[in-house]
CSV table of C-alpha atoms and ligand atoms in Angstrom, one decimal:
chain,number,residue,atom,x,y,z
A,90,MET,CA,-42.8,-54.0,-58.1
A,91,THR,CA,-39.5,-52.1,-59.0
A,92,VAL,CA,-40.8,-48.6,-58.0
A,93,THR,CA,-39.7,-47.5,-61.7
A,94,THR,CA,-43.2,-49.2,-62.7
A,95,CYS,CA,-44.7,-47.8,-59.6
A,96,LYS,CA,-44.3,-45.2,-61.3
A,97,SER,CA,-45.3,-45.2,-64.5
A,98,ALA,CA,-48.5,-46.8,-63.6
A,99,ALA,CA,-49.1,-43.8,-61.6
A,100,ASN,CA,-48.7,-41.9,-64.5
A,101,ALA,CA,-50.7,-44.1,-67.1
A,102,ALA,CA,-53.3,-43.8,-63.9
A,103,ALA,CA,-53.1,-40.1,-63.8
A,104,LYS,CA,-53.1,-40.1,-67.8
A,105,ALA,CA,-56.6,-42.5,-67.4
A,106,ALA,CA,-57.9,-39.8,-65.1
A,107,PRO,CA,-58.0,-36.4,-65.3
A,108,ASP,CA,-57.5,-34.8,-61.9
A,109,SER,CA,-59.6,-31.8,-62.5
A,110,LEU,CA,-63.3,-31.4,-64.3
A,111,GLN,CA,-62.0,-28.9,-66.4
A,112,GLN,CA,-58.6,-31.6,-68.1
A,113,ARG,CA,-61.5,-34.1,-68.3
A,114,TYR,CA,-63.4,-31.5,-70.3
A,115,GLN,CA,-60.7,-30.5,-72.6
A,116,ALA,CA,-59.7,-34.5,-73.0
A,117,LEU,CA,-63.8,-35.9,-74.3
A,118,LEU,CA,-63.4,-32.3,-76.2
A,119,ASP,CA,-60.2,-34.4,-77.8
A,120,GLY,CA,-61.9,-37.5,-77.7
A,121,HIS,CA,-59.4,-39.3,-75.6
A,122,ASP,CA,-60.8,-40.0,-72.6
A,123,PRO,CA,-60.5,-43.5,-71.8
A,124,SER,CA,-61.7,-43.2,-68.0
A,125,SER,CA,-65.2,-41.6,-68.8
A,126,ALA,CA,-67.6,-44.1,-68.5
A,127,ALA,CA,-66.9,-44.7,-64.8
A,128,TRP,CA,-66.6,-41.0,-64.2
A,129,LEU,CA,-70.2,-40.7,-66.2
A,130,THR,CA,-71.2,-44.0,-63.9
A,131,GLU,CA,-70.5,-42.2,-59.9
A,132,GLN,CA,-71.3,-38.8,-61.0
A,133,LEU,CA,-75.1,-41.0,-61.9
A,134,THR,CA,-74.6,-42.4,-58.1
A,135,ARG,CA,-73.6,-38.8,-56.7
A,136,ALA,CA,-77.5,-37.4,-58.7
A,137,GLN,CA,-79.4,-40.7,-57.5
A,138,SER,CA,-79.6,-39.3,-53.5
A,139,LEU,CA,-81.0,-36.0,-55.1
A,140,PRO,CA,-84.9,-35.2,-55.3
A,141,ASP,CA,-86.6,-34.4,-58.6
A,142,ASP,CA,-89.9,-33.2,-59.9
A,143,LEU,CA,-90.6,-36.2,-62.2
A,144,PRO,CA,-94.1,-38.6,-60.9
A,145,ASP,CA,-94.2,-41.4,-60.0
A,146,THR,CA,-95.5,-43.3,-63.4
A,147,PRO,CA,-94.6,-42.5,-66.9
A,148,SER,CA,-98.0,-42.3,-67.9
A,149,GLN,CA,-97.8,-38.5,-65.8
A,150,LEU,CA,-95.1,-37.2,-68.0
A,151,GLN,CA,-96.8,-35.4,-70.4
A,152,ALA,CA,-99.0,-34.0,-67.6
A,153,TRP,CA,-95.6,-32.4,-65.8
A,154,SER,CA,-94.1,-31.5,-68.6
A,155,ALA,CA,-97.7,-29.2,-69.3
A,156,ASN,CA,-98.2,-27.9,-65.3
A,157,HIS,CA,-94.0,-27.7,-66.0
A,158,ALA,CA,-94.3,-24.6,-68.9
A,159,ALA,CA,-97.6,-23.6,-67.0
A,160,GLN,CA,-96.1,-22.9,-63.6
A,161,VAL,CA,-93.0,-20.5,-65.9
A,162,ALA,CA,-95.9,-18.7,-67.7
A,163,GLN,CA,-97.1,-17.7,-63.5
A,164,GLY,CA,-93.6,-17.2,-62.5
A,165,TYR,CA,-92.4,-15.0,-65.6
A,166,ALA,CA,-95.5,-13.2,-65.5
A,167,HIS,CA,-95.4,-12.3,-61.5
A,168,TYR,CA,-92.1,-12.0,-62.1
A,169,LEU,CA,-93.0,-8.6,-64.8
A,170,GLU,CA,-95.8,-7.7,-62.8
A,171,GLN,CA,-93.5,-6.6,-59.8
A,172,ARG,CA,-91.2,-5.4,-61.7
A,173,ARG,CA,-94.0,-2.6,-63.1
A,174,GLN,CA,-94.4,-1.9,-59.8
A,175,GLY,CA,-90.9,-0.8,-59.6
A,176,ALA,CA,-88.9,-3.4,-58.4
A,177,PRO,CA,-85.5,-3.7,-59.3
A,178,ARG,CA,-83.8,-6.3,-61.5
A,179,ARG,CA,-84.2,-9.7,-59.8
A,180,TYR,CA,-80.8,-11.3,-61.0
A,181,PHE,CA,-78.1,-8.5,-62.2
A,182,SER,CA,-77.6,-5.6,-60.4
A,183,ASN,CA,-75.3,-4.7,-63.3
A,184,ARG,CA,-74.3,-4.4,-66.2
A,185,ALA,CA,-70.4,-6.1,-65.2
A,186,GLN,CA,-73.4,-9.1,-63.2
A,187,ALA,CA,-73.9,-10.1,-66.5
A,188,LEU,CA,-70.7,-10.5,-68.0
A,189,TRP,CA,-69.3,-12.9,-65.4
A,190,PHE,CA,-72.4,-14.7,-65.4
A,191,LEU,CA,-72.0,-15.2,-69.6
A,192,GLN,CA,-68.6,-16.2,-68.8
A,193,GLN,CA,-69.3,-18.3,-66.2
A,194,VAL,CA,-71.6,-20.2,-68.3
A,195,ALA,CA,-69.6,-20.2,-71.3
A,196,PRO,CA,-67.8,-24.1,-71.1
A,197,THR,CA,-71.3,-25.8,-70.9
A,198,LYS,CA,-72.7,-23.2,-73.4
A,199,ALA,CA,-69.7,-24.4,-75.4
A,200,VAL,CA,-70.7,-27.8,-76.2
A,201,ASP,CA,-74.4,-27.3,-76.4
A,202,GLY,CA,-76.7,-30.0,-77.4
A,203,ALA,CA,-73.0,-32.2,-76.7
A,204,TRP,CA,-75.4,-35.1,-74.6
A,205,LEU,CA,-76.8,-36.2,-78.1
A,206,HIS,CA,-74.3,-36.7,-80.1
A,207,SER,CA,-74.5,-40.3,-79.8
A,208,THR,CA,-78.0,-40.6,-81.6
A,209,LEU,CA,-76.7,-39.1,-84.9
A,210,SER,CA,-76.3,-43.4,-85.9
A,211,HIS,CA,-79.4,-45.1,-85.8
A,212,TRP,CA,-80.9,-42.0,-88.2
A,213,ASP,CA,-82.2,-45.1,-90.0
A,214,ASP,CA,-84.7,-45.9,-87.1
A,215,PRO,CA,-87.4,-43.8,-86.7
A,216,ARG,CA,-87.6,-43.7,-83.0
A,217,TYR,CA,-84.5,-41.9,-83.2
A,218,HIS,CA,-85.6,-38.7,-85.4
A,219,GLY,CA,-87.1,-36.5,-82.4
A,220,LEU,CA,-83.7,-36.5,-80.7
A,221,ILE,CA,-81.8,-36.0,-83.7
A,222,THR,CA,-83.4,-33.1,-85.1
A,223,THR,CA,-83.1,-31.3,-81.5
A,224,TYR,CA,-79.2,-32.2,-82.0
A,225,LEU,CA,-78.9,-31.0,-85.9
A,226,GLU,CA,-81.2,-27.7,-84.0
A,227,GLU,CA,-78.9,-26.9,-81.7
A,228,LEU,CA,-75.9,-26.8,-84.4
A,229,GLY,CA,-78.2,-24.4,-86.8
A,230,ALA,CA,-78.2,-27.5,-89.4
A,231,GLY,CA,-74.7,-25.8,-90.3
A,232,ASP,CA,-76.1,-22.2,-90.6
A,233,PRO,CA,-73.7,-19.9,-88.6
A,234,ARG,CA,-76.9,-17.8,-88.2
A,235,CYS,CA,-78.3,-20.8,-85.9
A,236,ASN,CA,-75.3,-23.0,-84.9
A,237,HIS,CA,-75.6,-22.6,-80.5
A,238,VAL,CA,-72.3,-22.7,-79.7
A,239,LEU,CA,-71.3,-20.3,-82.3
A,240,ILE,CA,-74.5,-17.7,-81.4
A,241,TYR,CA,-73.0,-17.6,-78.1
A,242,ARG,CA,-69.3,-17.6,-79.4
A,243,ARG,CA,-70.2,-14.0,-81.1
A,244,LEU,CA,-72.0,-12.9,-77.8
A,245,LEU,CA,-68.4,-13.0,-75.6
A,246,SER,CA,-67.1,-11.7,-78.5
A,247,ARG,CA,-69.0,-8.9,-79.0
A,248,LEU,CA,-68.8,-8.2,-75.4
A,249,GLY,CA,-64.9,-8.6,-75.8
A,250,CYS,CA,-65.6,-11.3,-72.9
A,251,LEU,CA,-63.9,-14.0,-75.0
A,252,GLU,CA,-61.1,-14.8,-73.3
A,253,LEU,CA,-62.3,-16.1,-70.3
A,254,ALA,CA,-60.4,-15.3,-66.4
A,255,ALA,CA,-60.0,-18.5,-64.8
A,256,LEU,CA,-63.0,-20.6,-63.9
A,257,GLU,CA,-64.1,-22.6,-61.0
A,258,ASP,CA,-63.5,-26.2,-62.0
A,259,GLU,CA,-67.5,-26.9,-61.5
A,260,ARG,CA,-67.9,-24.8,-64.0
A,261,TYR,CA,-66.7,-27.7,-66.2
A,262,LEU,CA,-69.6,-29.9,-64.8
A,263,GLN,CA,-72.5,-29.6,-66.9
A,264,GLY,CA,-70.1,-29.5,-70.4
A,265,THR,CA,-68.0,-32.2,-69.2
A,266,LEU,CA,-71.6,-34.4,-68.3
A,267,GLN,CA,-72.8,-33.6,-71.5
A,268,LEU,CA,-70.0,-34.2,-73.6
A,269,ALA,CA,-69.0,-37.6,-71.7
A,270,LEU,CA,-73.2,-38.9,-72.2
A,271,GLY,CA,-72.9,-37.6,-75.9
A,272,GLN,CA,-69.8,-40.2,-76.0
A,273,HIS,CA,-70.9,-42.9,-74.3
A,274,GLY,CA,-75.0,-42.6,-75.5
A,275,GLU,CA,-75.3,-45.9,-76.2
A,276,ALA,CA,-74.9,-47.5,-72.4
A,277,PHE,CA,-76.3,-44.9,-71.2
A,278,LEU,CA,-79.6,-44.1,-73.8
A,279,PRO,CA,-82.2,-43.7,-70.6
A,280,GLU,CA,-79.7,-41.4,-68.7
A,281,VAL,CA,-79.5,-39.5,-72.2
A,282,ILE,CA,-83.2,-39.6,-72.5
A,283,GLY,CA,-83.9,-37.9,-68.9
A,284,TYR,CA,-81.0,-35.8,-69.1
A,285,ASN,CA,-82.1,-34.3,-72.6
A,286,LEU,CA,-86.2,-34.3,-70.6
A,287,GLY,CA,-84.6,-31.9,-68.1
A,288,TYR,CA,-82.1,-30.1,-70.2
A,289,GLU,CA,-85.1,-28.7,-73.0
A,290,GLN,CA,-87.8,-27.7,-70.6
A,291,PRO,CA,-87.5,-24.0,-71.0
A,292,PRO,CA,-87.1,-22.7,-66.6
A,293,VAL,CA,-88.9,-19.7,-65.2
A,294,HIS,CA,-84.5,-18.2,-64.8
A,295,LEU,CA,-84.1,-18.6,-69.1
A,296,LEU,CA,-87.0,-15.5,-69.8
A,297,ILE,CA,-86.1,-13.1,-66.7
A,298,THR,CA,-81.8,-13.6,-68.1
A,299,THR,CA,-83.3,-12.9,-71.1
A,300,TYR,CA,-85.4,-9.6,-70.2
A,301,GLU,CA,-82.6,-8.3,-68.3
A,302,LEU,CA,-79.9,-8.7,-70.7
A,303,ALA,CA,-82.0,-7.0,-72.6
A,304,GLU,CA,-82.6,-3.8,-70.3
A,305,LEU,CA,-79.1,-3.8,-70.0
A,306,GLY,CA,-77.9,-3.1,-73.2
A,307,ILE,CA,-77.2,-7.2,-74.6
A,308,ASP,CA,-78.1,-8.7,-77.4
A,309,GLY,CA,-79.8,-11.8,-75.2
A,310,HIS,CA,-80.8,-13.8,-78.7
A,311,TYR,CA,-79.0,-16.6,-77.3
A,312,PHE,CA,-81.3,-17.1,-74.6
A,313,GLN,CA,-84.5,-15.7,-76.7
A,314,LEU,CA,-83.9,-18.6,-78.8
A,315,HIS,CA,-84.1,-21.3,-76.8
A,316,VAL,CA,-87.5,-19.9,-75.1
A,317,THR,CA,-88.7,-20.4,-78.3
A,318,ILE,CA,-87.3,-23.3,-80.1
A,319,ASP,CA,-87.2,-25.5,-76.4
A,320,ASN,CA,-90.9,-24.7,-76.1
A,321,ALA,CA,-92.8,-27.5,-74.8
A,322,ALA,CA,-95.9,-27.4,-77.3
A,323,SER,CA,-93.9,-28.1,-80.7
A,324,GLY,CA,-90.2,-27.6,-79.8
A,325,HIS,CA,-87.3,-29.4,-78.0
A,326,ALA,CA,-89.5,-30.1,-74.5
A,327,ARG,CA,-92.1,-31.4,-76.5
A,328,LYS,CA,-89.5,-33.9,-78.2
A,329,SER,CA,-87.5,-34.9,-75.4
A,330,LEU,CA,-90.9,-36.4,-74.0
A,331,ALA,CA,-92.2,-38.0,-77.5
A,332,ALA,CA,-88.4,-39.5,-77.4
A,333,PHE,CA,-89.2,-41.0,-74.1
A,334,GLN,CA,-91.9,-42.6,-75.2
A,335,GLN,CA,-90.5,-44.1,-78.7
A,336,LEU,CA,-88.0,-45.6,-77.1
A,337,CYS,CA,-89.1,-46.7,-73.5
A,338,PRO,CA,-89.5,-50.5,-74.0
A,339,ARG,CA,-92.5,-52.5,-73.1
A,340,GLU,CA,-90.6,-55.1,-71.2
A,341,GLY,CA,-88.5,-53.9,-68.4
A,342,ALA,CA,-90.3,-49.9,-68.7
A,343,GLN,CA,-90.5,-49.2,-65.3
A,344,ALA,CA,-86.8,-49.9,-64.5
A,345,PHE,CA,-85.8,-47.8,-67.6
A,346,TYR,CA,-87.7,-45.3,-66.1
A,347,GLN,CA,-85.8,-45.1,-63.3
A,348,ARG,CA,-82.7,-44.9,-65.9
A,349,VAL,CA,-84.1,-41.8,-67.5
A,350,ARG,CA,-85.1,-40.1,-63.5
A,351,ARG,CA,-80.9,-40.9,-62.5
A,352,GLY,CA,-80.3,-39.2,-65.8
A,353,TYR,CA,-82.2,-36.1,-65.1
A,354,ARG,CA,-81.5,-35.2,-61.5
A,355,LEU,CA,-78.0,-35.2,-63.4
A,356,ASN,CA,-79.7,-32.0,-64.7
A,357,ASP,CA,-78.9,-30.9,-60.9
A,358,LEU,CA,-75.5,-31.9,-60.2
A,359,GLY,CA,-73.3,-28.1,-59.5
A,360,LEU,CA,-75.2,-24.4,-58.9
A,361,ASP,CA,-78.5,-23.8,-59.7
A,362,THR,CA,-78.1,-20.6,-62.2
A,363,PRO,CA,-79.6,-18.0,-59.9
A,364,SER,CA,-77.7,-18.8,-56.4
A,365,LEU,CA,-74.6,-18.7,-58.9
A,366,ILE,CA,-75.4,-15.5,-60.2
A,367,SER,CA,-75.6,-14.5,-57.1
A,368,ARG,CA,-72.4,-15.3,-56.0
A,369,PHE,CA,-70.7,-12.5,-58.1
A,370,ASP,CA,-69.0,-10.0,-56.0
A,371,LEU,CA,-68.2,-6.8,-57.4
A,372,GLN,CA,-65.2,-5.5,-55.4
A,373,ALA,CA,-64.0,-8.4,-55.4
A,374,GLU,CA,-63.7,-9.5,-58.8
A,375,LEU,CA,-62.6,-6.2,-59.2
A,376,PHE,CA,-59.8,-6.0,-57.4
A,377,ALA,CA,-58.7,-9.8,-58.1
A,378,ALA,CA,-58.6,-8.3,-62.3
A,379,LEU,CA,-56.0,-5.7,-61.0
A,380,GLU,CA,-53.7,-7.8,-58.9
A,381,ARG,CA,-53.4,-10.2,-62.1
A,382,LYS,CA,-53.1,-7.0,-64.2
A,383,ARG,CA,-50.7,-5.3,-62.0
A,384,VAL,CA,-47.6,-7.6,-62.1
A,385,PHE,CA,-47.7,-6.6,-65.8
A,386,GLY,CA,-48.0,-3.0,-65.5
A,387,GLN,CA,-44.9,-2.5,-62.8
A,388,PHE,CA,-42.8,-1.0,-64.7
A,389,MET,CA,-44.6,0.7,-67.0
A,390,HIS,CA,-45.5,4.3,-65.5
A,391,ALA,CA,-43.2,6.8,-65.9
A,392,ASP,CA,-41.9,8.2,-61.8
A,393,ARG,CA,-43.0,11.7,-62.0
A,394,CYS,CA,-46.8,9.4,-61.3
A,395,ARG,CA,-47.8,9.6,-58.3
A,396,VAL,CA,-50.7,8.4,-56.1
A,397,GLN,CA,-50.0,9.9,-52.3
A,398,ASN,CA,-46.1,10.6,-53.0
A,399,ARG,CA,-46.2,6.6,-54.1
A,400,THR,CA,-44.9,6.5,-57.8
A,401,ILE,CA,-47.3,4.0,-59.4
A,402,ASN,CA,-44.6,1.8,-59.6
A,403,GLN,CA,-43.9,1.3,-56.4
A,404,TRP,CA,-47.4,0.5,-56.1
A,405,LEU,CA,-48.2,-2.1,-58.6
A,406,ALA,CA,-44.9,-4.1,-56.9
A,407,GLU,CA,-46.3,-4.1,-53.6
A,408,PRO,CA,-48.6,-7.8,-54.0
A,409,GLY,CA,-51.7,-7.5,-52.1
A,410,ALA,CA,-51.9,-3.7,-52.6
A,411,MET,CA,-55.0,-2.5,-55.1
A,412,PRO,CA,-57.4,-1.9,-52.4
A,413,GLY,CA,-55.1,0.5,-51.0
A,414,PHE,CA,-54.4,2.3,-54.5
A,415,VAL,CA,-57.9,2.2,-55.7
A,416,ALA,CA,-58.7,4.1,-51.6
A,417,ALA,CA,-55.9,6.5,-53.0
A,418,LEU,CA,-57.2,7.1,-56.0
A,419,GLN,CA,-60.4,8.6,-54.6
A,420,ALA,CA,-59.1,10.4,-51.7
A,421,GLN,CA,-56.8,12.5,-54.2
A,422,GLY,CA,-60.1,12.4,-56.0
A,423,TRP,CA,-59.6,10.7,-59.3
A,424,ILE,CA,-62.4,8.6,-59.2
A,425,LYS,CA,-65.7,9.7,-57.7
A,426,ARG,CA,-67.9,6.9,-56.4
A,427,GLY,CA,-71.8,7.0,-56.8
A,428,LEU,CA,-71.2,9.2,-60.2
A,429,ASP,CA,-71.4,8.6,-63.3
A,430,PRO,CA,-68.4,7.0,-64.1
A,431,ALA,CA,-68.0,9.7,-67.1
A,432,GLN,CA,-67.5,12.6,-64.1
A,433,SER,CA,-64.5,11.2,-63.2
A,434,ARG,CA,-60.9,11.8,-64.6
A,435,TRP,CA,-59.8,7.7,-64.0
A,436,TRP,CA,-62.7,6.1,-66.1
A,437,ALA,CA,-61.3,9.8,-69.5
A,438,LEU,CA,-57.9,7.0,-68.9
A,439,ILE,CA,-58.9,4.2,-69.1
A,440,GLU,CA,-61.9,4.2,-72.0
A,441,GLY,CA,-62.4,5.9,-75.5
A,442,PRO,CA,-60.4,4.9,-78.3
A,443,SER,CA,-58.2,8.2,-77.1
A,444,ALA,CA,-57.4,7.6,-73.3
A,445,PRO,CA,-54.1,7.8,-72.7
A,446,MET,CA,-54.8,3.8,-71.2
A,447,TYR,CA,-56.9,2.5,-74.1
A,448,GLY,CA,-56.3,-1.2,-74.1
A,449,VAL,CA,-54.8,-2.0,-70.9
A,450,PHE,CA,-58.1,-3.3,-69.7
A,451,THR,CA,-59.9,-5.9,-71.2
A,452,ALA,CA,-63.7,-4.9,-71.6
A,453,TYR,CA,-65.1,-7.3,-69.0
A,454,GLU,CA,-62.6,-4.8,-66.4
A,455,LYS,CA,-63.5,-1.7,-68.1
A,456,GLN,CA,-67.3,-2.8,-67.2
A,457,LEU,CA,-66.1,-3.8,-63.3
A,458,TRP,CA,-64.2,-0.4,-63.2
A,459,HIS,CA,-67.7,1.7,-64.2
A,460,ASP,CA,-70.4,-0.6,-62.5
A,461,TRP,CA,-67.8,-0.4,-58.9
A,462,ILE,CA,-67.7,3.8,-60.1
A,463,ALA,CA,-71.0,4.1,-60.6
A,464,ALA,CA,-72.2,1.8,-57.2
A,465,ASP,CA,-75.9,3.2,-56.7
A,466,TRP,CA,-75.8,5.3,-59.8
A,467,GLN,CA,-77.8,3.7,-62.6
A,468,PRO,CA,-77.3,4.3,-66.2
A,469,PRO,CA,-80.2,5.4,-67.9
A,470,ILE,CA,-81.6,2.3,-69.1
A,471,ARG,CA,-80.7,1.3,-73.4
A,472,ARG,CA,-82.9,-1.3,-73.9
A,473,VAL,CA,-82.0,-3.7,-76.8
A,474,ALA,CA,-84.1,-6.4,-78.2
A,475,PRO,CA,-83.3,-9.8,-78.5
A,476,GLY,CA,-81.9,-10.5,-82.0
A,477,THR,CA,-80.9,-6.9,-82.9
A,478,TRP,CA,-77.1,-7.7,-83.3
A,479,GLU,CA,-78.0,-11.1,-84.7
A,480,ALA,CA,-80.1,-9.3,-87.6
A,481,LYS,CA,-77.2,-7.6,-88.3
A,482,LEU,CA,-75.2,-10.2,-89.2
A,483,THR,CA,-74.7,-10.7,-93.4
A,484,PHE,CA,-72.3,-14.0,-93.5
A,485,ASP,CA,-72.3,-13.0,-97.6
A,486,ALA,CA,-73.7,-10.8,-99.9
A,487,VAL,CA,-76.7,-8.8,-99.6
A,488,PRO,CA,-78.3,-6.9,-101.8
A,489,GLY,CA,-78.0,-3.2,-101.8
A,490,ASN,CA,-75.4,-2.9,-99.4
A,491,PRO,CA,-72.1,-1.7,-101.6
A,492,MET,CA,-69.7,-2.6,-99.5
A,493,ALA,CA,-71.0,-5.6,-99.2
A,494,ALA,CA,-72.2,-6.7,-102.3
A,495,ASP,CA,-69.7,-9.8,-103.3
A,496,GLY,CA,-69.7,-11.1,-99.9
A,497,ILE,CA,-66.7,-11.3,-97.1
A,498,PRO,CA,-64.4,-12.7,-99.4
A,499,ALA,CA,-64.3,-9.3,-101.6
A,500,LEU,CA,-63.8,-7.4,-97.8
A,501,ILE,CA,-61.2,-9.6,-96.9
A,502,ALA,CA,-59.5,-8.6,-100.2
A,503,ARG,CA,-59.8,-5.3,-100.0
A,504,MET,CA,-58.6,-5.5,-96.1
A,505,ALA,CA,-55.4,-7.3,-97.1
A,506,GLY,CA,-51.4,-5.7,-96.7
A,507,ASP,CA,-51.8,-1.8,-96.4
A,508,ARG,CA,-55.1,-1.2,-98.3
A,509,HIS,CA,-57.2,-1.3,-95.5
A,510,ALA,CA,-56.3,1.9,-94.2
A,511,LEU,CA,-57.7,3.2,-97.6
A,512,PRO,CA,-60.5,4.6,-97.1
A,513,GLU,CA,-62.2,1.7,-99.1
A,514,GLY,CA,-60.6,-0.2,-96.9
A,515,LEU,CA,-61.6,0.9,-94.1
A,516,LEU,CA,-65.1,0.4,-95.3
A,517,ALA,CA,-64.1,-3.0,-95.8
A,518,THR,CA,-63.0,-3.3,-92.5
A,519,GLN,CA,-65.9,-2.0,-91.1
A,520,ALA,CA,-68.6,-4.0,-93.1
A,521,TYR,CA,-66.4,-7.2,-92.2
A,522,CYS,CA,-66.9,-6.8,-88.6
A,523,ARG,CA,-70.5,-6.2,-89.0
A,524,ALA,CA,-70.9,-9.1,-90.9
A,525,THR,CA,-68.9,-11.7,-88.8
A,526,GLY,CA,-70.7,-10.5,-85.6
A,527,LEU,CA,-66.6,-9.5,-84.1
A,528,ASP,CA,-66.9,-6.5,-83.3
A,529,GLN,CA,-66.9,-4.9,-79.3
A,530,GLU,CA,-69.7,-3.2,-78.4
A,531,PRO,CA,-68.2,0.1,-75.5
A,532,ALA,CA,-68.6,-0.7,-72.3
A,533,HIS,CA,-71.6,1.4,-70.5
B,97,FE2,FE1,-79.6,-24.9,-77.8
B,98,FE2,FE1,-82.4,-27.4,-77.2
């Protein structure tokens, strides 16, 4: 083999096998990842060695599911009791941690339901109807108010977190598995059933997450929705069990069940949710965000701005200087840690529509600043019940609302050219933001 053919063979192999999960995730989304079946087999082998809590025989599955649901209910009751007795939040010590978590799981949430895609072609076989119904419900049957992927994207958008910072590659693992199962569902039907069985049993952390997001002023509708729609009595959890019972062949049931178990274990590849949440490091996140921003800001400041005898531009020119810079801001009294951030001059520079540095920091970065400055000071709780933000969405004409009476197209017409700057245009813009859920929540 010549060097050139060697090279082109290597190139072809590189193309066939993406070298990161993120690349494979993207390739699957784009519909061309020829090596994903082999990759899925590898992951199943990896999952084989993990323990699982499934019963030894399929006949016990019903009892297993009921027991799981009872344990979750008990675990949640215990959590609520602890909270009543004054225990702090279990997962999110501040709002920044919640926003961080929502971004970390975004690649998975962006393909919610994908593992069931291949079932759609079996619409004429009633044994598949439970799985198909589950998939259609993930898609909200095409209604943008109910489409799980859109609900999650609206949530990120309202929080100003649509632009994801670079995530660790492993954050793409579950999403990639889901896409691969969806693409190869014909060859991996028992594994799809098993994965579905695991994914659709609501875990206790789902309930706690919903509760704590509400407390942090974040609409946990996406999570609350999964508590209800995945329920074990009649929801996706129940359907996941029925699908197994209907599709498990009489001949070779045990072998089929072993493959179902392998698929089930795929859910446990990668970090579990509570461990992921506990990895958050507020100060490290803040300094990393500042380091990313540093290069863009280093020529933007007037030389009269000085902190501890260095100009801001000098501070920003030096790699790794951000912790020192923040310490200097503190030493000069610009930042008062442990108090309401509103009492820090620095906060007034970055937050609010008339702040001199308006727009320099994203909503997430501002939350990092806010919570780092606040430290042990806790803002008053502003509970947002799940569904509050979503309930305001109209998507279409709302009788009685003069601005939305003609629906979104009329609003869009009023937002064209320079018409949006007229009083009517300003109202139309506000109505458009509300109707589409694309307005942003302030940091607090
Ligand atoms: Fe879902
Ligand atoms: Fe579901």
